[in-house]
Amino acid sequence: MTTDKRPDDGEQKLEHLEAAVNHLHESIESQRIAVGAAKGILFSLIETLGALIGDPDLPEHARSGYEALRDKARDLRGSLDKH
């Protein structure tokens, strides 16, 4: 019998969304992406995170992770709004 060391689906979703926000932040900082495109991607990420947070079956620890990531994405969007 082996133990599965892979993260569960919820953890993987959070990791993937966090990687997307981090990659977008790096792309903005290095000017490898247009501001308008970055705003569109951030809008989609924030909406997706909002839908996940609204799931009544989502465990509280996962909800707090998604909320923190949504706040990070909103902060990034706020910095883009200054452009």
mmCIF file of C-alpha atoms in Angstrom:
data_model
loop_
_atom_site.group_PDB
_atom_site.id
_atom_site.type_symbol
_atom_site.label_atom_id
_atom_site.label_comp_id
_atom_site.label_asym_id
_atom_site.label_seq_id
_atom_site.Cartn_x
_atom_site.Cartn_y
_atom_site.Cartn_z
ATOM 1 C CA MET A 1 0.000 0.000 0.000
ATOM 2 C CA THR A 2 1.427 3.390 -0.987
ATOM 3 C CA THR A 3 0.588 6.775 0.393
ATOM 4 C CA ASP A 4 -0.287 9.452 -2.105
ATOM 5 C CA LYS A 5 1.894 12.522 -1.518
ATOM 6 C CA ARG A 6 0.196 14.612 -4.211
ATOM 7 C CA PRO A 7 -1.821 17.617 -3.047
ATOM 8 C CA ASP A 8 -5.574 17.290 -3.316
ATOM 9 C CA ASP A 9 -7.493 18.960 -6.120
ATOM 10 C CA GLY A 10 -8.288 22.061 -4.064
ATOM 11 C CA GLU A 11 -4.640 22.621 -3.189
ATOM 12 C CA GLN A 12 -3.647 22.171 -6.825
ATOM 13 C CA LYS A 13 -6.244 24.724 -7.947
ATOM 14 C CA LEU A 14 -4.928 27.242 -5.446
ATOM 15 C CA GLU A 15 -1.325 26.587 -6.480
ATOM 16 C CA HIS A 16 -2.179 26.972 -10.171
ATOM 17 C CA LEU A 17 -4.108 30.195 -9.613
ATOM 18 C CA GLU A 18 -1.299 31.561 -7.456
ATOM 19 C CA ALA A 19 1.218 30.675 -10.160
ATOM 20 C CA ALA A 20 -0.952 32.512 -12.700
ATOM 21 C CA VAL A 21 -1.106 35.665 -10.564
ATOM 22 C CA ASN A 22 2.644 35.524 -9.898
ATOM 23 C CA HIS A 23 3.441 34.988 -13.582
ATOM 24 C CA LEU A 24 1.206 37.881 -14.537
ATOM 25 C CA HIS A 25 2.893 40.099 -11.948
ATOM 26 C CA GLU A 26 6.320 39.198 -13.324
ATOM 27 C CA SER A 27 5.141 39.844 -16.884
ATOM 28 C CA ILE A 28 3.812 43.263 -15.917
ATOM 29 C CA GLU A 29 6.997 44.191 -14.069
ATOM 30 C CA SER A 30 9.155 43.205 -17.044
ATOM 31 C CA GLN A 31 6.710 44.835 -19.502
ATOM 32 C CA ARG A 32 6.271 41.589 -21.449
ATOM 33 C CA ILE A 33 2.489 42.043 -21.513
ATOM 34 C CA ALA A 34 0.288 44.945 -22.546
ATOM 35 C CA VAL A 35 -1.534 46.721 -19.723
ATOM 36 C CA GLY A 36 -4.930 46.112 -21.350
ATOM 37 C CA ALA A 37 -4.267 42.395 -21.699
ATOM 38 C CA ALA A 38 -3.082 42.173 -18.093
ATOM 39 C CA LYS A 39 -6.245 43.936 -16.897
ATOM 40 C CA GLY A 40 -8.403 41.444 -18.810
ATOM 41 C CA ILE A 41 -6.578 38.449 -17.384
ATOM 42 C CA LEU A 42 -6.754 39.894 -13.870
ATOM 43 C CA PHE A 43 -10.482 40.498 -14.268
ATOM 44 C CA SER A 44 -10.967 36.834 -15.175
ATOM 45 C CA LEU A 45 -8.783 35.626 -12.303
ATOM 46 C CA ILE A 46 -10.599 37.815 -9.776
ATOM 47 C CA GLU A 47 -14.005 36.635 -11.031
ATOM 48 C CA THR A 48 -12.892 32.990 -10.881
ATOM 49 C CA LEU A 49 -11.560 33.414 -7.353
ATOM 50 C CA GLY A 50 -14.807 35.103 -6.330
ATOM 51 C CA ALA A 51 -16.813 32.159 -7.644
ATOM 52 C CA LEU A 52 -14.613 29.703 -5.754
ATOM 53 C CA ILE A 53 -14.885 31.739 -2.543
ATOM 54 C CA GLY A 54 -18.673 31.739 -2.882
ATOM 55 C CA ASP A 55 -18.851 27.929 -2.877
ATOM 56 C CA PRO A 56 -20.643 26.956 0.360
ATOM 57 C CA ASP A 57 -18.870 23.574 0.416
ATOM 58 C CA LEU A 58 -15.397 25.133 0.346
ATOM 59 C CA PRO A 59 -13.436 24.423 3.557
ATOM 60 C CA GLU A 60 -12.566 27.539 5.566
ATOM 61 C CA HIS A 61 -8.791 27.062 5.228
ATOM 62 C CA ALA A 62 -9.138 26.928 1.446
ATOM 63 C CA ARG A 63 -11.469 29.929 1.458
ATOM 64 C CA SER A 64 -8.883 32.032 3.300
ATOM 65 C CA GLY A 65 -6.224 31.034 0.761
ATOM 66 C CA TYR A 66 -8.455 32.033 -2.158
ATOM 67 C CA GLU A 67 -9.379 35.307 -0.416
ATOM 68 C CA ALA A 68 -5.712 36.194 0.104
ATOM 69 C CA LEU A 69 -4.970 35.438 -3.534
ATOM 70 C CA ARG A 70 -7.973 37.506 -4.682
ATOM 71 C CA ASP A 71 -6.693 40.422 -2.582
ATOM 72 C CA LYS A 72 -3.256 40.060 -4.173
ATOM 73 C CA ALA A 73 -4.810 40.099 -7.654
ATOM 74 C CA ARG A 74 -6.919 43.152 -6.755
ATOM 75 C CA ASP A 75 -3.817 44.981 -5.536
ATOM 76 C CA LEU A 76 -2.088 44.163 -8.799
ATOM 77 C CA ARG A 77 -5.110 45.430 -10.744
ATOM 78 C CA GLY A 78 -5.051 48.611 -8.651
ATOM 79 C CA SER A 79 -1.444 49.234 -9.607
ATOM 80 C CA LEU A 80 -2.383 48.771 -13.278
ATOM 81 C CA ASP A 81 -5.257 51.235 -13.003
ATOM 82 C CA LYS A 82 -2.656 53.946 -12.422
ATOM 83 C CA HIS A 83 -1.290 53.379 -15.949
#
